[in-house]
Amino acid sequence: MNQQKKFVVFILRQPLKFLKRVFIGFRKNQGVLLSGAVAYYTLLSIIPLFTLILIGFSHVVDERQLLEMVAQNLELVVPGFAQTIIEEIQKFLEHRRFIGVIGIVFLVFFSSMAFTVLENAMSVIFFHRVQINRRHFLVSAILPYIYILLVGIGFLTITIISGALQAASGRQITLLAWSLGVDEFSSTILYLLGIIGLILLLTSFYMVMPVGKIRLKHALVGGITAGVLWEGIRRFLIWYFSTISMVNVIYGSLATGVVALLSLEAAAMILLLGAQVIAEYERLDLEKEDTVEETEGMHT
């Protein structure tokens, strides 16, 4: 514990030195290239993933409600272009009767690719863990599908809450001396639920994706930081692409794909930079242990 306090004091006293170390490590690990790979495979997975969720849960919840929730939460990931993706998903759903077992298998496979690539990217950043521990290949194979299930359950939960809020529409809630209508804060509640869900997902990435164990406190701090940073950048991207960007002029019909890819790469870079911060913090501890062992060896 005292050793960890020393590391925290070191970082607080010399934040620029630690940040320099983080960025050097990120560059050595080809962080920008890894971010691009994660963004590309996320873009490849996003339509199959949400199509799979809609097909799976449309038997339980109204499909229109599910589409609304997917659109709202996609706006947190691909700002400004969620509706375009929803339109593509709707086109796919219109022909769902032609989807057989092979079609479902392909949907599941492509949905899992983003999680698989993210796990590989985390292995590169946490290379010091991989040198010590190895994850069984079956765990790596199953992990993406567990995430698909968890994302689906998350959307189902938010959709049920949304349905409950719609059912309570027009009612008044009295809190102390204040009287508020459900309609006034339902959109805020759904927005906050989306943000909380995103932070929990990011936290789980930091805890589960790297080999070995990461403290919940470190993962939660990383998840909150990444979530807040992304929300700020997301709002900037919405403003930029809607006002001064010339992407539509340059790329024409490809603009939607390019903007989605750039947005996802920005998100992936924030996620992997957060992982790099945690990795560098851990390596401070490892370097200290190596120094102590070398000193003891010299004395003996």
PDB file of C-alpha atoms in Angstrom:
ATOM      1  CA  MET A   1       0.000   0.000   0.000  1.00  0.00           C
ATOM      2  CA  ASN A   2       2.830   2.403   0.927  1.00  0.00           C
ATOM      3  CA  GLN A   3       4.522   1.582  -2.377  1.00  0.00           C
ATOM      4  CA  GLN A   4       1.354   2.452  -4.295  1.00  0.00           C
ATOM      5  CA  LYS A   5       1.079   5.747  -2.410  1.00  0.00           C
ATOM      6  CA  LYS A   6       4.641   6.556  -3.471  1.00  0.00           C
ATOM      7  CA  PHE A   7       3.706   5.952  -7.118  1.00  0.00           C
ATOM      8  CA  VAL A   8       0.637   8.189  -6.796  1.00  0.00           C
ATOM      9  CA  VAL A   9       2.762  10.938  -5.223  1.00  0.00           C
ATOM     10  CA  PHE A  10       5.333  10.526  -8.016  1.00  0.00           C
ATOM     11  CA  ILE A  11       2.622  10.915 -10.686  1.00  0.00           C
ATOM     12  CA  LEU A  12       1.059  13.925  -8.948  1.00  0.00           C
ATOM     13  CA  ARG A  13       4.425  15.629  -8.514  1.00  0.00           C
ATOM     14  CA  GLN A  14       5.638  14.882 -12.036  1.00  0.00           C
ATOM     15  CA  PRO A  15       2.488  14.507 -14.172  1.00  0.00           C
ATOM     16  CA  LEU A  16       4.217  15.656 -17.367  1.00  0.00           C
ATOM     17  CA  LYS A  17       6.958  13.052 -16.919  1.00  0.00           C
ATOM     18  CA  PHE A  18       4.358  10.319 -16.452  1.00  0.00           C
ATOM     19  CA  LEU A  19       2.293  11.546 -19.430  1.00  0.00           C
ATOM     20  CA  LYS A  20       5.447  11.575 -21.558  1.00  0.00           C
ATOM     21  CA  ARG A  21       6.053   7.979 -20.513  1.00  0.00           C
ATOM     22  CA  VAL A  22       2.449   7.090 -21.447  1.00  0.00           C
ATOM     23  CA  PHE A  23       2.681   8.668 -24.916  1.00  0.00           C
ATOM     24  CA  ILE A  24       6.091   7.072 -25.592  1.00  0.00           C
ATOM     25  CA  GLY A  25       4.658   3.674 -24.622  1.00  0.00           C
ATOM     26  CA  PHE A  26       1.575   4.301 -26.755  1.00  0.00           C
ATOM     27  CA  ARG A  27       3.763   5.131 -29.757  1.00  0.00           C
ATOM     28  CA  LYS A  28       5.994   2.071 -29.202  1.00  0.00           C
ATOM     29  CA  ASN A  29       2.895  -0.124 -29.066  1.00  0.00           C
ATOM     30  CA  GLN A  30       1.651   1.376 -32.367  1.00  0.00           C
ATOM     31  CA  GLY A  31      -1.358   2.794 -30.525  1.00  0.00           C
ATOM     32  CA  VAL A  32      -2.687   4.771 -33.497  1.00  0.00           C
ATOM     33  CA  LEU A  33      -2.521   1.665 -35.690  1.00  0.00           C
ATOM     34  CA  LEU A  34      -4.276  -0.406 -33.008  1.00  0.00           C
ATOM     35  CA  SER A  35      -6.969   2.282 -32.678  1.00  0.00           C
ATOM     36  CA  GLY A  36      -7.526   2.181 -36.432  1.00  0.00           C
ATOM     37  CA  ALA A  37      -7.884  -1.608 -36.353  1.00  0.00           C
ATOM     38  CA  VAL A  38     -10.364  -1.488 -33.454  1.00  0.00           C
ATOM     39  CA  ALA A  39     -12.348   1.278 -35.219  1.00  0.00           C
ATOM     40  CA  TYR A  40     -12.452  -0.628 -38.531  1.00  0.00           C
ATOM     41  CA  TYR A  41     -13.672  -3.875 -36.977  1.00  0.00           C
ATOM     42  CA  THR A  42     -16.165  -2.001 -34.775  1.00  0.00           C
ATOM     43  CA  LEU A  43     -17.608  -0.393 -37.908  1.00  0.00           C
ATOM     44  CA  LEU A  44     -17.729  -3.850 -39.493  1.00  0.00           C
ATOM     45  CA  SER A  45     -19.473  -5.300 -36.419  1.00  0.00           C
ATOM     46  CA  ILE A  46     -21.897  -2.536 -35.505  1.00  0.00           C
ATOM     47  CA  ILE A  47     -24.752  -3.328 -37.935  1.00  0.00           C
ATOM     48  CA  PRO A  48     -24.626  -7.146 -37.432  1.00  0.00           C
ATOM     49  CA  LEU A  49     -24.456  -6.659 -33.644  1.00  0.00           C
ATOM     50  CA  PHE A  50     -27.533  -4.436 -33.376  1.00  0.00           C
ATOM     51  CA  THR A  51     -29.398  -6.460 -35.997  1.00  0.00           C
ATOM     52  CA  LEU A  52     -28.770  -9.554 -33.888  1.00  0.00           C
ATOM     53  CA  ILE A  53     -29.989  -7.744 -30.756  1.00  0.00           C
ATOM     54  CA  LEU A  54     -33.157  -6.589 -32.527  1.00  0.00           C
ATOM     55  CA  ILE A  55     -33.893 -10.050 -33.947  1.00  0.00           C
ATOM     56  CA  GLY A  56     -33.310 -11.661 -30.546  1.00  0.00           C
ATOM     57  CA  PHE A  57     -35.339  -9.290 -28.378  1.00  0.00           C
ATOM     58  CA  SER A  58     -38.090  -8.212 -30.788  1.00  0.00           C
ATOM     59  CA  HIS A  59     -40.041 -11.288 -29.574  1.00  0.00           C
ATOM     60  CA  VAL A  60     -39.976  -9.865 -26.028  1.00  0.00           C
ATOM     61  CA  VAL A  61     -40.175  -6.078 -26.562  1.00  0.00           C
ATOM     62  CA  ASP A  62     -41.811  -3.947 -29.241  1.00  0.00           C
ATOM     63  CA  GLU A  63     -39.416  -3.604 -32.185  1.00  0.00           C
ATOM     64  CA  ARG A  64     -40.091   0.123 -32.590  1.00  0.00           C
ATOM     65  CA  GLN A  65     -39.093   0.778 -28.971  1.00  0.00           C
ATOM     66  CA  LEU A  66     -35.918  -1.246 -29.450  1.00  0.00           C
ATOM     67  CA  LEU A  67     -35.048   0.742 -32.577  1.00  0.00           C
ATOM     68  CA  GLU A  68     -35.528   4.013 -30.682  1.00  0.00           C
ATOM     69  CA  MET A  69     -33.218   2.847 -27.886  1.00  0.00           C
ATOM     70  CA  VAL A  70     -30.601   1.593 -30.339  1.00  0.00           C
ATOM     71  CA  ALA A  71     -30.728   4.946 -32.174  1.00  0.00           C
ATOM     72  CA  GLN A  72     -30.305   6.921 -28.944  1.00  0.00           C
ATOM     73  CA  ASN A  73     -27.358   4.834 -27.788  1.00  0.00           C
ATOM     74  CA  LEU A  74     -25.733   4.710 -31.223  1.00  0.00           C
ATOM     75  CA  GLU A  75     -25.679   8.512 -31.050  1.00  0.00           C
ATOM     76  CA  LEU A  76     -23.276   8.103 -28.105  1.00  0.00           C
ATOM     77  CA  VAL A  77     -20.911   6.037 -30.266  1.00  0.00           C
ATOM     78  CA  VAL A  78     -21.348   7.398 -33.808  1.00  0.00           C
ATOM     79  CA  PRO A  79     -22.468  11.013 -33.300  1.00  0.00           C
ATOM     80  CA  GLY A  80     -24.610  12.470 -36.054  1.00  0.00           C
ATOM     81  CA  PHE A  81     -24.970   9.283 -38.100  1.00  0.00           C
ATOM     82  CA  ALA A  82     -27.010   6.975 -35.868  1.00  0.00           C
ATOM     83  CA  GLN A  83     -30.113   7.421 -38.020  1.00  0.00           C
ATOM     84  CA  THR A  84     -28.246   6.334 -41.166  1.00  0.00           C
ATOM     85  CA  ILE A  85     -27.146   3.122 -39.452  1.00  0.00           C
ATOM     86  CA  ILE A  86     -30.685   2.534 -38.157  1.00  0.00           C
ATOM     87  CA  GLU A  87     -32.034   2.833 -41.711  1.00  0.00           C
ATOM     88  CA  GLU A  88     -29.594   0.134 -42.864  1.00  0.00           C
ATOM     89  CA  ILE A  89     -30.613  -2.105 -39.963  1.00  0.00           C
ATOM     90  CA  GLN A  90     -34.298  -1.603 -40.842  1.00  0.00           C
ATOM     91  CA  LYS A  91     -33.632  -2.620 -44.453  1.00  0.00           C
ATOM     92  CA  PHE A  92     -31.958  -5.777 -43.184  1.00  0.00           C
ATOM     93  CA  LEU A  93     -34.848  -6.525 -40.812  1.00  0.00           C
ATOM     94  CA  GLU A  94     -37.374  -6.212 -43.639  1.00  0.00           C
ATOM     95  CA  HIS A  95     -35.766  -9.290 -45.208  1.00  0.00           C
ATOM     96  CA  ARG A  96     -35.292 -11.232 -41.967  1.00  0.00           C
ATOM     97  CA  ARG A  97     -37.507 -14.092 -43.209  1.00  0.00           C
ATOM     98  CA  PHE A  98     -34.747 -14.970 -45.675  1.00  0.00           C
ATOM     99  CA  ILE A  99     -32.146 -15.244 -42.890  1.00  0.00           C
ATOM    100  CA  GLY A 100     -31.484 -18.893 -42.172  1.00  0.00           C
ATOM    101  CA  VAL A 101     -29.166 -20.633 -39.729  1.00  0.00           C
ATOM    102  CA  ILE A 102     -26.119 -19.758 -41.844  1.00  0.00           C
ATOM    103  CA  GLY A 103     -27.195 -16.091 -41.874  1.00  0.00           C
ATOM    104  CA  ILE A 104     -27.480 -16.047 -38.075  1.00  0.00           C
ATOM    105  CA  VAL A 105     -24.028 -17.679 -37.766  1.00  0.00           C
ATOM    106  CA  PHE A 106     -22.532 -14.964 -39.981  1.00  0.00           C
ATOM    107  CA  LEU A 107     -24.259 -12.242 -37.933  1.00  0.00           C
ATOM    108  CA  VAL A 108     -22.870 -13.692 -34.693  1.00  0.00           C
ATOM    109  CA  PHE A 109     -19.378 -14.045 -36.196  1.00  0.00           C
ATOM    110  CA  PHE A 110     -19.190 -10.476 -37.529  1.00  0.00           C
ATOM    111  CA  SER A 111     -20.710  -9.109 -34.302  1.00  0.00           C
ATOM    112  CA  SER A 112     -17.867 -10.658 -32.298  1.00  0.00           C
ATOM    113  CA  MET A 113     -14.985  -9.341 -34.410  1.00  0.00           C
ATOM    114  CA  ALA A 114     -14.728  -5.936 -32.687  1.00  0.00           C
ATOM    115  CA  PHE A 115     -14.399  -7.548 -29.244  1.00  0.00           C
ATOM    116  CA  THR A 116     -11.779 -10.026 -30.512  1.00  0.00           C
ATOM    117  CA  VAL A 117      -9.627  -7.256 -32.020  1.00  0.00           C
ATOM    118  CA  LEU A 118      -9.985  -5.150 -28.855  1.00  0.00           C
ATOM    119  CA  GLU A 119      -8.737  -8.070 -26.751  1.00  0.00           C
ATOM    120  CA  ASN A 120      -5.705  -8.427 -29.048  1.00  0.00           C
ATOM    121  CA  ALA A 121      -5.019  -4.679 -28.823  1.00  0.00           C
ATOM    122  CA  MET A 122      -5.152  -4.860 -25.018  1.00  0.00           C
ATOM    123  CA  SER A 123      -2.661  -7.762 -25.120  1.00  0.00           C
ATOM    124  CA  VAL A 124      -0.194  -5.543 -26.990  1.00  0.00           C
ATOM    125  CA  ILE A 125      -0.537  -2.699 -24.477  1.00  0.00           C
ATOM    126  CA  PHE A 126      -0.374  -5.010 -21.442  1.00  0.00           C
ATOM    127  CA  PHE A 127       2.501  -7.046 -22.912  1.00  0.00           C
ATOM    128  CA  HIS A 128       4.141  -7.321 -19.464  1.00  0.00           C
ATOM    129  CA  ARG A 129       1.125  -9.370 -18.325  1.00  0.00           C
ATOM    130  CA  VAL A 130       1.176 -11.646 -21.379  1.00  0.00           C
ATOM    131  CA  GLN A 131       4.818 -12.496 -20.627  1.00  0.00           C
ATOM    132  CA  ILE A 132       3.739 -13.807 -17.206  1.00  0.00           C
ATOM    133  CA  ASN A 133       0.214 -15.142 -17.794  1.00  0.00           C
ATOM    134  CA  ARG A 134      -1.508 -16.751 -20.744  1.00  0.00           C
ATOM    135  CA  ARG A 135      -5.247 -16.828 -21.335  1.00  0.00           C
ATOM    136  CA  HIS A 136      -6.756 -20.133 -22.447  1.00  0.00           C
ATOM    137  CA  PHE A 137      -7.844 -19.941 -26.079  1.00  0.00           C
ATOM    138  CA  LEU A 138     -11.374 -21.097 -25.169  1.00  0.00           C
ATOM    139  CA  VAL A 139     -11.787 -18.094 -22.842  1.00  0.00           C
ATOM    140  CA  SER A 140     -10.702 -15.757 -25.645  1.00  0.00           C
ATOM    141  CA  ALA A 141     -13.107 -17.508 -28.026  1.00  0.00           C
ATOM    142  CA  ILE A 142     -16.116 -17.254 -25.680  1.00  0.00           C
ATOM    143  CA  LEU A 143     -15.450 -13.727 -24.365  1.00  0.00           C
ATOM    144  CA  PRO A 144     -16.801 -11.793 -27.411  1.00  0.00           C
ATOM    145  CA  TYR A 145     -20.096 -13.712 -27.309  1.00  0.00           C
ATOM    146  CA  ILE A 146     -20.512 -12.984 -23.596  1.00  0.00           C
ATOM    147  CA  TYR A 147     -20.120  -9.291 -24.437  1.00  0.00           C
ATOM    148  CA  ILE A 148     -22.724  -9.571 -27.209  1.00  0.00           C
ATOM    149  CA  LEU A 149     -25.153 -11.079 -24.677  1.00  0.00           C
ATOM    150  CA  LEU A 150     -24.383  -8.392 -22.067  1.00  0.00           C
ATOM    151  CA  VAL A 151     -24.847  -5.561 -24.586  1.00  0.00           C
ATOM    152  CA  GLY A 152     -28.169  -7.109 -25.597  1.00  0.00           C
ATOM    153  CA  ILE A 153     -29.327  -7.384 -21.968  1.00  0.00           C
ATOM    154  CA  GLY A 154     -28.277  -3.768 -21.403  1.00  0.00           C
ATOM    155  CA  PHE A 155     -30.405  -2.574 -24.320  1.00  0.00           C
ATOM    156  CA  LEU A 156     -33.336  -4.706 -23.169  1.00  0.00           C
ATOM    157  CA  THR A 157     -33.122  -3.168 -19.671  1.00  0.00           C
ATOM    158  CA  ILE A 158     -33.027   0.409 -21.007  1.00  0.00           C
ATOM    159  CA  THR A 159     -35.940  -0.362 -23.357  1.00  0.00           C
ATOM    160  CA  ILE A 160     -38.057  -1.715 -20.484  1.00  0.00           C
ATOM    161  CA  ILE A 161     -37.276   1.393 -18.394  1.00  0.00           C
ATOM    162  CA  SER A 162     -38.180   3.579 -21.383  1.00  0.00           C
ATOM    163  CA  GLY A 163     -41.485   1.726 -21.733  1.00  0.00           C
ATOM    164  CA  ALA A 164     -42.233   2.267 -18.039  1.00  0.00           C
ATOM    165  CA  LEU A 165     -41.509   6.001 -18.388  1.00  0.00           C
ATOM    166  CA  GLN A 166     -43.793   6.218 -21.434  1.00  0.00           C
ATOM    167  CA  ALA A 167     -46.539   4.434 -19.504  1.00  0.00           C
ATOM    168  CA  ALA A 168     -46.172   7.024 -16.722  1.00  0.00           C
ATOM    169  CA  SER A 169     -46.321   9.895 -19.239  1.00  0.00           C
ATOM    170  CA  GLY A 170     -48.440  12.813 -18.058  1.00  0.00           C
ATOM    171  CA  ARG A 171     -48.135  11.942 -14.370  1.00  0.00           C
ATOM    172  CA  GLN A 172     -46.667  14.263 -11.733  1.00  0.00           C
ATOM    173  CA  ILE A 173     -43.989  13.304  -9.206  1.00  0.00           C
ATOM    174  CA  THR A 174     -43.706  15.386  -6.024  1.00  0.00           C
ATOM    175  CA  LEU A 175     -40.279  15.542  -4.400  1.00  0.00           C
ATOM    176  CA  LEU A 176     -40.111  17.719  -1.269  1.00  0.00           C
ATOM    177  CA  ALA A 177     -41.593  21.041  -2.445  1.00  0.00           C
ATOM    178  CA  TRP A 178     -41.062  20.366  -6.148  1.00  0.00           C
ATOM    179  CA  SER A 179     -43.607  18.879  -8.510  1.00  0.00           C
ATOM    180  CA  LEU A 180     -42.257  17.550 -11.799  1.00  0.00           C
ATOM    181  CA  GLY A 181     -43.884  15.847 -14.749  1.00  0.00           C
ATOM    182  CA  VAL A 182     -42.447  12.501 -15.861  1.00  0.00           C
ATOM    183  CA  ASP A 183     -42.149  13.851 -19.424  1.00  0.00           C
ATOM    184  CA  GLU A 184     -39.804  16.614 -18.229  1.00  0.00           C
ATOM    185  CA  PHE A 185     -37.035  14.329 -17.035  1.00  0.00           C
ATOM    186  CA  SER A 186     -37.588  11.016 -18.884  1.00  0.00           C
ATOM    187  CA  SER A 187     -35.208  12.001 -21.714  1.00  0.00           C
ATOM    188  CA  THR A 188     -32.581  13.039 -19.126  1.00  0.00           C
ATOM    189  CA  ILE A 189     -32.930   9.711 -17.320  1.00  0.00           C
ATOM    190  CA  LEU A 190     -32.493   7.761 -20.568  1.00  0.00           C
ATOM    191  CA  TYR A 191     -29.475   9.885 -21.529  1.00  0.00           C
ATOM    192  CA  LEU A 192     -27.853   9.308 -18.118  1.00  0.00           C
ATOM    193  CA  LEU A 193     -28.593   5.578 -18.350  1.00  0.00           C
ATOM    194  CA  GLY A 194     -26.828   5.518 -21.719  1.00  0.00           C
ATOM    195  CA  ILE A 195     -23.785   7.310 -20.254  1.00  0.00           C
ATOM    196  CA  ILE A 196     -23.699   5.015 -17.206  1.00  0.00           C
ATOM    197  CA  GLY A 197     -24.000   1.966 -19.470  1.00  0.00           C
ATOM    198  CA  LEU A 198     -21.121   3.234 -21.616  1.00  0.00           C
ATOM    199  CA  ILE A 199     -18.925   3.839 -18.543  1.00  0.00           C
ATOM    200  CA  LEU A 200     -19.693   0.357 -17.189  1.00  0.00           C
ATOM    201  CA  LEU A 201     -18.861  -1.166 -20.583  1.00  0.00           C
ATOM    202  CA  LEU A 202     -15.535   0.716 -20.727  1.00  0.00           C
ATOM    203  CA  THR A 203     -14.760  -0.296 -17.136  1.00  0.00           C
ATOM    204  CA  SER A 204     -15.418  -3.939 -18.006  1.00  0.00           C
ATOM    205  CA  PHE A 205     -13.044  -3.642 -20.986  1.00  0.00           C
ATOM    206  CA  TYR A 206     -10.247  -2.524 -18.651  1.00  0.00           C
ATOM    207  CA  MET A 207     -11.036  -5.290 -16.161  1.00  0.00           C
ATOM    208  CA  VAL A 208     -11.690  -8.251 -18.453  1.00  0.00           C
ATOM    209  CA  MET A 209      -9.845  -7.751 -21.750  1.00  0.00           C
ATOM    210  CA  PRO A 210      -6.245  -7.678 -20.417  1.00  0.00           C
ATOM    211  CA  VAL A 211      -4.777 -10.959 -19.175  1.00  0.00           C
ATOM    212  CA  GLY A 212      -4.683 -11.167 -15.371  1.00  0.00           C
ATOM    213  CA  LYS A 213      -6.472  -9.006 -12.831  1.00  0.00           C
ATOM    214  CA  ILE A 214      -6.857  -5.230 -12.734  1.00  0.00           C
ATOM    215  CA  ARG A 215      -8.146  -3.578  -9.590  1.00  0.00           C
ATOM    216  CA  LEU A 216     -11.762  -2.463  -9.809  1.00  0.00           C
ATOM    217  CA  LYS A 217     -10.762   1.021  -8.609  1.00  0.00           C
ATOM    218  CA  HIS A 218      -8.242   1.456 -11.441  1.00  0.00           C
ATOM    219  CA  ALA A 219     -10.658   0.093 -14.048  1.00  0.00           C
ATOM    220  CA  LEU A 220     -13.505   2.297 -12.792  1.00  0.00           C
ATOM    221  CA  VAL A 221     -11.332   5.434 -12.827  1.00  0.00           C
ATOM    222  CA  GLY A 222     -10.237   4.521 -16.364  1.00  0.00           C
ATOM    223  CA  GLY A 223     -13.834   3.884 -17.454  1.00  0.00           C
ATOM    224  CA  ILE A 224     -15.154   7.157 -16.009  1.00  0.00           C
ATOM    225  CA  THR A 225     -12.258   9.170 -17.463  1.00  0.00           C
ATOM    226  CA  ALA A 226     -12.639   7.590 -20.909  1.00  0.00           C
ATOM    227  CA  GLY A 227     -16.426   8.050 -20.797  1.00  0.00           C
ATOM    228  CA  VAL A 228     -16.216  11.748 -19.852  1.00  0.00           C
ATOM    229  CA  LEU A 229     -13.470  12.421 -22.432  1.00  0.00           C
ATOM    230  CA  TRP A 230     -15.486  10.698 -25.143  1.00  0.00           C
ATOM    231  CA  GLU A 231     -18.633  12.680 -24.291  1.00  0.00           C
ATOM    232  CA  GLY A 232     -16.658  15.923 -24.713  1.00  0.00           C
ATOM    233  CA  ILE A 233     -15.098  14.787 -28.005  1.00  0.00           C
ATOM    234  CA  ARG A 234     -18.463  13.438 -29.221  1.00  0.00           C
ATOM    235  CA  ARG A 235     -20.074  16.849 -28.772  1.00  0.00           C
ATOM    236  CA  PHE A 236     -17.133  18.507 -30.532  1.00  0.00           C
ATOM    237  CA  LEU A 237     -17.440  16.072 -33.456  1.00  0.00           C
ATOM    238  CA  ILE A 238     -21.180  16.771 -33.780  1.00  0.00           C
ATOM    239  CA  TRP A 239     -20.449  20.508 -33.939  1.00  0.00           C
ATOM    240  CA  TYR A 240     -17.472  20.095 -36.289  1.00  0.00           C
ATOM    241  CA  PHE A 241     -19.129  17.790 -38.821  1.00  0.00           C
ATOM    242  CA  SER A 242     -22.318  19.879 -38.859  1.00  0.00           C
ATOM    243  CA  THR A 243     -20.627  23.282 -39.301  1.00  0.00           C
ATOM    244  CA  ILE A 244     -17.100  23.558 -40.734  1.00  0.00           C
ATOM    245  CA  SER A 245     -16.267  20.067 -41.982  1.00  0.00           C
ATOM    246  CA  MET A 246     -15.883  19.582 -45.765  1.00  0.00           C
ATOM    247  CA  VAL A 247     -16.063  15.789 -45.550  1.00  0.00           C
ATOM    248  CA  ASN A 248     -19.270  15.682 -47.641  1.00  0.00           C
ATOM    249  CA  VAL A 249     -17.612  17.735 -50.385  1.00  0.00           C
ATOM    250  CA  ILE A 250     -14.437  15.631 -50.417  1.00  0.00           C
ATOM    251  CA  TYR A 251     -15.867  12.122 -49.981  1.00  0.00           C
ATOM    252  CA  GLY A 252     -19.387  12.507 -51.389  1.00  0.00           C
ATOM    253  CA  SER A 253     -21.426   9.338 -50.904  1.00  0.00           C
ATOM    254  CA  LEU A 254     -18.615   7.814 -48.809  1.00  0.00           C
ATOM    255  CA  ALA A 255     -18.872  10.621 -46.223  1.00  0.00           C
ATOM    256  CA  THR A 256     -21.065   8.651 -43.794  1.00  0.00           C
ATOM    257  CA  GLY A 257     -18.621   5.744 -43.627  1.00  0.00           C
ATOM    258  CA  VAL A 258     -15.599   8.045 -43.306  1.00  0.00           C
ATOM    259  CA  VAL A 259     -17.158  10.099 -40.496  1.00  0.00           C
ATOM    260  CA  ALA A 260     -18.274   6.962 -38.649  1.00  0.00           C
ATOM    261  CA  LEU A 261     -14.761   5.501 -38.962  1.00  0.00           C
ATOM    262  CA  LEU A 262     -13.116   8.718 -37.704  1.00  0.00           C
ATOM    263  CA  SER A 263     -15.521   8.901 -34.750  1.00  0.00           C
ATOM    264  CA  LEU A 264     -14.872   5.278 -33.825  1.00  0.00           C
ATOM    265  CA  GLU A 265     -11.104   5.763 -34.149  1.00  0.00           C
ATOM    266  CA  ALA A 266     -11.264   8.735 -31.769  1.00  0.00           C
ATOM    267  CA  ALA A 267     -13.224   6.582 -29.294  1.00  0.00           C
ATOM    268  CA  ALA A 268     -10.787   3.663 -29.688  1.00  0.00           C
ATOM    269  CA  MET A 269      -7.809   5.974 -29.152  1.00  0.00           C
ATOM    270  CA  ILE A 270      -9.293   7.281 -25.888  1.00  0.00           C
ATOM    271  CA  LEU A 271      -9.993   3.707 -24.739  1.00  0.00           C
ATOM    272  CA  LEU A 272      -6.474   2.468 -25.556  1.00  0.00           C
ATOM    273  CA  LEU A 273      -4.793   5.561 -24.078  1.00  0.00           C
ATOM    274  CA  GLY A 274      -6.651   4.828 -20.840  1.00  0.00           C
ATOM    275  CA  ALA A 275      -5.340   1.261 -20.999  1.00  0.00           C
ATOM    276  CA  GLN A 276      -1.813   2.604 -21.596  1.00  0.00           C
ATOM    277  CA  VAL A 277      -2.082   4.782 -18.466  1.00  0.00           C
ATOM    278  CA  ILE A 278      -3.036   1.732 -16.362  1.00  0.00           C
ATOM    279  CA  ALA A 279      -0.256  -0.346 -17.979  1.00  0.00           C
ATOM    280  CA  GLU A 280       2.412   2.303 -17.298  1.00  0.00           C
ATOM    281  CA  TYR A 281       1.256   2.595 -13.694  1.00  0.00           C
ATOM    282  CA  GLU A 282       1.652  -1.176 -13.307  1.00  0.00           C
ATOM    283  CA  ARG A 283       5.084  -1.116 -14.954  1.00  0.00           C
ATOM    284  CA  LEU A 284       6.293   1.447 -12.403  1.00  0.00           C
ATOM    285  CA  ASP A 285       5.690  -1.228  -9.776  1.00  0.00           C
ATOM    286  CA  LEU A 286       7.440  -3.918 -11.847  1.00  0.00           C
ATOM    287  CA  GLU A 287      10.467  -1.701 -12.496  1.00  0.00           C
ATOM    288  CA  LYS A 288      10.735  -0.973  -8.780  1.00  0.00           C
ATOM    289  CA  GLU A 289      10.702  -4.707  -8.002  1.00  0.00           C
ATOM    290  CA  ASP A 290      13.399  -5.359 -10.630  1.00  0.00           C
ATOM    291  CA  THR A 291      15.567  -2.591  -9.142  1.00  0.00           C
ATOM    292  CA  VAL A 292      15.206  -4.073  -5.649  1.00  0.00           C
ATOM    293  CA  GLU A 293      16.119  -7.570  -6.929  1.00  0.00           C
ATOM    294  CA  GLU A 294      19.192  -6.233  -8.756  1.00  0.00           C
ATOM    295  CA  THR A 295      20.320  -4.381  -5.620  1.00  0.00           C
ATOM    296  CA  GLU A 296      19.894  -7.504  -3.474  1.00  0.00           C
ATOM    297  CA  GLY A 297      21.801  -9.545  -6.066  1.00  0.00           C
ATOM    298  CA  MET A 298      24.725  -7.116  -5.982  1.00  0.00           C
ATOM    299  CA  HIS A 299      24.886  -7.282  -2.181  1.00  0.00           C
ATOM    300  CA  THR A 300      24.932 -11.093  -2.198  1.00  0.00           C
TER     301      THR A 300
END
